[in-house]
Structures are given as C-alpha cells and as structure tokens.
C-alpha cells in the first residue's frame, strides 16, 4: 500500500499548529479491457483514461489484438490469444485483477475466464455483450451488406460461417438443430452441449467475486438486448429472461450459483445505444467505477 504524507493545520487559540499525518492511498486492482467488433484498442482508450482519472494509480491494459477486420476471426482463436495475454497480466498481479469486455469483447472475456480457470479475475464487467447469442443484423450490414436475418443461418451454420466470430455466436431461434450441430463456440461455453471441458468452464465463472452484466432496451444492435443478461428468444421469438432459461435453472455454467451467492448483478439502463456504452459518463460513474475496487 502506498502512503502519502499530508500536512494538516489547525488553529488552536491564536497559534497555528501544523502536523504531518500519514494517510494511506487506496490501491486499485489492475484492469484488463477488451474492445468490441470492428474496432480496436483505441476505442477503449477514453474509458481507460477516465478510470485512471477517477481511480489514480490504476494499472490498465487494453488488448491491442484483433483490432478492425481481424475482430471477425473465430472466437476460439481470439479467446486463446487474448487469454494468454490476460494470464500474463494476471501473473504479474497476484493480488487479483478486474476484467471489462465491451460488445463481442465481453463474450471473448467471458470465454477466457472459462478457458483459463486459473485466472485471478475478481470482478468481470460485461458491457452490452451477446452472452446468449445474437439474432439481429443491425451492425452486420457493415460487413455483409445483403445479409437477411431469416436466412443468415445458411451462411453462419456452415463450415465457412464458423470461420467468423459472428457465426460462432449467431443463435437463430428457428434453426436450433443446425445451431447445435454447427456452432463451435456458444453452445459449448454455455455448457448447453457438454464436453470434457464443461466442469472447467463452470469453475472459471463460479470463482468470480462479482459478475456484472450491463445492457438495455435502447441498445439497437444486441438482439434481443436481453442477451446481454443471458436472456434469449424461444422458438416463437418471445424473450425468456435468464432466470427462466435452462442454462440458469440447471446451473449449466454457474450463473445460478453466482446469483444465489449474491455475486451476480444485472444492470438494465435505457437511453443508451450500442455504440455509446463504453463512452457514456453515467454508465461509467454509476455502474462501472463502483465495482472497480
Ligand atoms: C493498440 O494496439 C497496438 C497494436 O498492438 C499498439 O501498438 C498500441 O500501442 C496500442 N495502443 C494503446 C493505446 O493501447
Ligand atoms: C452437422 O454438421 C456437419 C458438419 O459439422 C455436417 O456434415 C452435417 O451434415 C450436419 N448435419 C445436419 C443435420 O445438418
Ligand atoms: C447515458 O446513459 C444514461 C443512462 O444511464 C442515459 O439516460 C443517457 O441517455 C445516456 N447518454 C448517451 C449520450 O448515451
């Protein structure tokens, strides 16, 4: 712990007395940040700077990997590469670190926690991330201009489609059979399809001290927006909230355990569109900073 010497003066009668006192300065845990799709570390610099301003002395690493077009590379590839960096950062901070992921970066971050269960992440903040999948083409038109939501599965549920990050978490509620057959990523990290890694995946999440899921109805890109809270469509496109879904009820990946232990916080905010979560001052001050101790 760093100490800071303060000089305190007070008037006693006619005399001015000054004393020096030692005050301890709060030491904040280091933070690792992962950016969203089609952007890079530069998009998260503003947030990092604001955190440093409010919490002086915080060490922050913003991943420089998979910026721009390379953010479309397969999820597992990104998870393993960024995960190695995170584990290195974690190793030099044995007191523990915090992790923030924005948009696709929040899904990468979550899978890193599961793939590297020896991590020492205390608080993980998922900022508007498609944790239960995506069934909307809003931002995808930048990449696939002619993509139509109803038929996008034909592209994504194929060997080729699985070579894109979006294909790995595209979750078409009308094509669940193909989703489970083709998707190489989401059904596994959600433990909806069991693998030899399932227990490990669960352990990697359960050991968190806090899981903060932030999202809201005016997001406009994450579809349904409740995917940011692990809620999702059923086959009739009705949204089922996290606590009513099998993933939670069966505690497949540890959400229920976290919840019952008071470690899971859902934050729902209106008035924030998808591209503003990481730059909105209210979101940062009220719903991110208080969790970064
Ligand atoms: C962003 O990442 C690039 C590539 O890794 C790196 O050269 C640059 O220093 C990083 N910038 C910041 C602000 O982290
Ligand atoms: C399931 O996926 C495999 C490729 O991973 C494919 O060969 C097979 O035809 C698919 N089955 C169905 C029913 O789509
Ligand atoms: C910032 O977030 C608050 C909700 O916390 C919202 O009411 C406001 O509209 C947002 N502002 C912008 C510019 O997104």
PDB file of N, CA and C in Angstrom, residues 133-137 149-153 169-174 221-224 232-233 237:
ATOM      1  N   UNK A 133     -26.094 -15.087 -27.336  1.00  0.00           N
ATOM      2  CA  UNK A 133     -26.154 -15.170 -28.786  1.00  0.00           C
ATOM      3  C   UNK A 133     -26.712 -13.902 -29.402  1.00  0.00           C
ATOM      4  N   UNK A 134     -26.798 -13.931 -30.740  1.00  0.00           N
ATOM      5  CA  UNK A 134     -27.229 -12.756 -31.495  1.00  0.00           C
ATOM      6  C   UNK A 134     -28.148 -13.220 -32.607  1.00  0.00           C
ATOM      7  N   UNK A 135     -29.278 -12.505 -32.775  1.00  0.00           N
ATOM      8  CA  UNK A 135     -30.162 -12.788 -33.904  1.00  0.00           C
ATOM      9  C   UNK A 135     -30.643 -11.451 -34.455  1.00  0.00           C
ATOM     10  N   UNK A 136     -29.701 -10.650 -34.929  1.00  0.00           N
ATOM     11  CA  UNK A 136     -30.026  -9.351 -35.497  1.00  0.00           C
ATOM     12  C   UNK A 136     -28.875  -8.932 -36.385  1.00  0.00           C
ATOM     13  N   UNK A 137     -29.200  -8.271 -37.487  1.00  0.00           N
ATOM     14  CA  UNK A 137     -28.161  -7.945 -38.465  1.00  0.00           C
ATOM     15  C   UNK A 137     -27.787  -6.470 -38.442  1.00  0.00           C
ATOM     16  N   UNK A 149     -31.746 -11.438 -41.844  1.00  0.00           N
ATOM     17  CA  UNK A 149     -31.743 -12.177 -40.585  1.00  0.00           C
ATOM     18  C   UNK A 149     -32.294 -13.597 -40.718  1.00  0.00           C
ATOM     19  N   UNK A 150     -33.403 -13.729 -41.474  1.00  0.00           N
ATOM     20  CA  UNK A 150     -34.064 -15.035 -41.571  1.00  0.00           C
ATOM     21  C   UNK A 150     -33.210 -16.096 -42.251  1.00  0.00           C
ATOM     22  N   UNK A 151     -32.357 -15.651 -43.159  1.00  0.00           N
ATOM     23  CA  UNK A 151     -31.585 -16.634 -43.925  1.00  0.00           C
ATOM     24  C   UNK A 151     -30.095 -16.616 -43.585  1.00  0.00           C
ATOM     25  N   UNK A 152     -29.721 -15.754 -42.647  1.00  0.00           N
ATOM     26  CA  UNK A 152     -28.296 -15.646 -42.302  1.00  0.00           C
ATOM     27  C   UNK A 152     -27.732 -16.978 -41.815  1.00  0.00           C
ATOM     28  N   UNK A 153     -28.608 -17.795 -41.241  1.00  0.00           N
ATOM     29  CA  UNK A 153     -28.121 -19.088 -40.731  1.00  0.00           C
ATOM     30  C   UNK A 153     -27.487 -19.928 -41.830  1.00  0.00           C
ATOM     31  N   UNK A 169     -21.421 -17.165 -32.631  1.00  0.00           N
ATOM     32  CA  UNK A 169     -22.460 -16.882 -31.631  1.00  0.00           C
ATOM     33  C   UNK A 169     -23.803 -16.484 -32.261  1.00  0.00           C
ATOM     34  N   UNK A 170     -23.913 -16.669 -33.581  1.00  0.00           N
ATOM     35  CA  UNK A 170     -25.202 -16.467 -34.237  1.00  0.00           C
ATOM     36  C   UNK A 170     -26.155 -17.536 -33.704  1.00  0.00           C
ATOM     37  N   UNK A 171     -27.281 -17.101 -33.145  1.00  0.00           N
ATOM     38  CA  UNK A 171     -28.184 -18.049 -32.491  1.00  0.00           C
ATOM     39  C   UNK A 171     -29.584 -17.840 -33.047  1.00  0.00           C
ATOM     40  N   UNK A 172     -29.895 -18.592 -34.126  1.00  0.00           N
ATOM     41  CA  UNK A 172     -31.191 -18.463 -34.786  1.00  0.00           C
ATOM     42  C   UNK A 172     -32.218 -19.316 -34.049  1.00  0.00           C
ATOM     43  N   UNK A 173     -33.229 -18.660 -33.440  1.00  0.00           N
ATOM     44  CA  UNK A 173     -34.189 -19.414 -32.624  1.00  0.00           C
ATOM     45  C   UNK A 173     -35.025 -20.394 -33.433  1.00  0.00           C
ATOM     46  N   UNK A 174     -35.058 -20.199 -34.776  1.00  0.00           N
ATOM     47  CA  UNK A 174     -35.845 -21.095 -35.627  1.00  0.00           C
ATOM     48  C   UNK A 174     -35.009 -22.230 -36.202  1.00  0.00           C
ATOM     49  N   UNK A 221     -28.422  -2.923 -31.267  1.00  0.00           N
ATOM     50  CA  UNK A 221     -27.588  -3.871 -32.007  1.00  0.00           C
ATOM     51  C   UNK A 221     -27.712  -5.277 -31.414  1.00  0.00           C
ATOM     52  N   UNK A 222     -27.468  -5.410 -30.136  1.00  0.00           N
ATOM     53  CA  UNK A 222     -27.594  -6.724 -29.489  1.00  0.00           C
ATOM     54  C   UNK A 222     -29.074  -7.118 -29.549  1.00  0.00           C
ATOM     55  N   UNK A 223     -29.358  -8.259 -30.206  1.00  0.00           N
ATOM     56  CA  UNK A 223     -30.746  -8.666 -30.447  1.00  0.00           C
ATOM     57  C   UNK A 223     -30.950 -10.124 -30.047  1.00  0.00           C
ATOM     58  N   UNK A 224     -31.864 -10.393 -29.111  1.00  0.00           N
ATOM     59  CA  UNK A 224     -32.591  -9.417 -28.290  1.00  0.00           C
ATOM     60  C   UNK A 224     -31.620  -8.761 -27.300  1.00  0.00           C
ATOM     61  N   UNK A 232     -32.848 -14.893 -23.709  1.00  0.00           N
ATOM     62  CA  UNK A 232     -32.864 -15.120 -25.165  1.00  0.00           C
ATOM     63  C   UNK A 232     -34.250 -15.475 -25.674  1.00  0.00           C
ATOM     64  N   UNK A 233     -34.390 -15.478 -27.008  1.00  0.00           N
ATOM     65  CA  UNK A 233     -35.632 -15.855 -27.663  1.00  0.00           C
ATOM     66  C   UNK A 233     -35.911 -17.344 -27.468  1.00  0.00           C
ATOM     67  N   UNK A 237     -39.854 -16.527 -30.801  1.00  0.00           N
ATOM     68  CA  UNK A 237     -39.240 -15.195 -30.693  1.00  0.00           C
ATOM     69  C   UNK A 237     -39.793 -14.394 -29.517  1.00  0.00           C
TER      70      UNK A 237
END
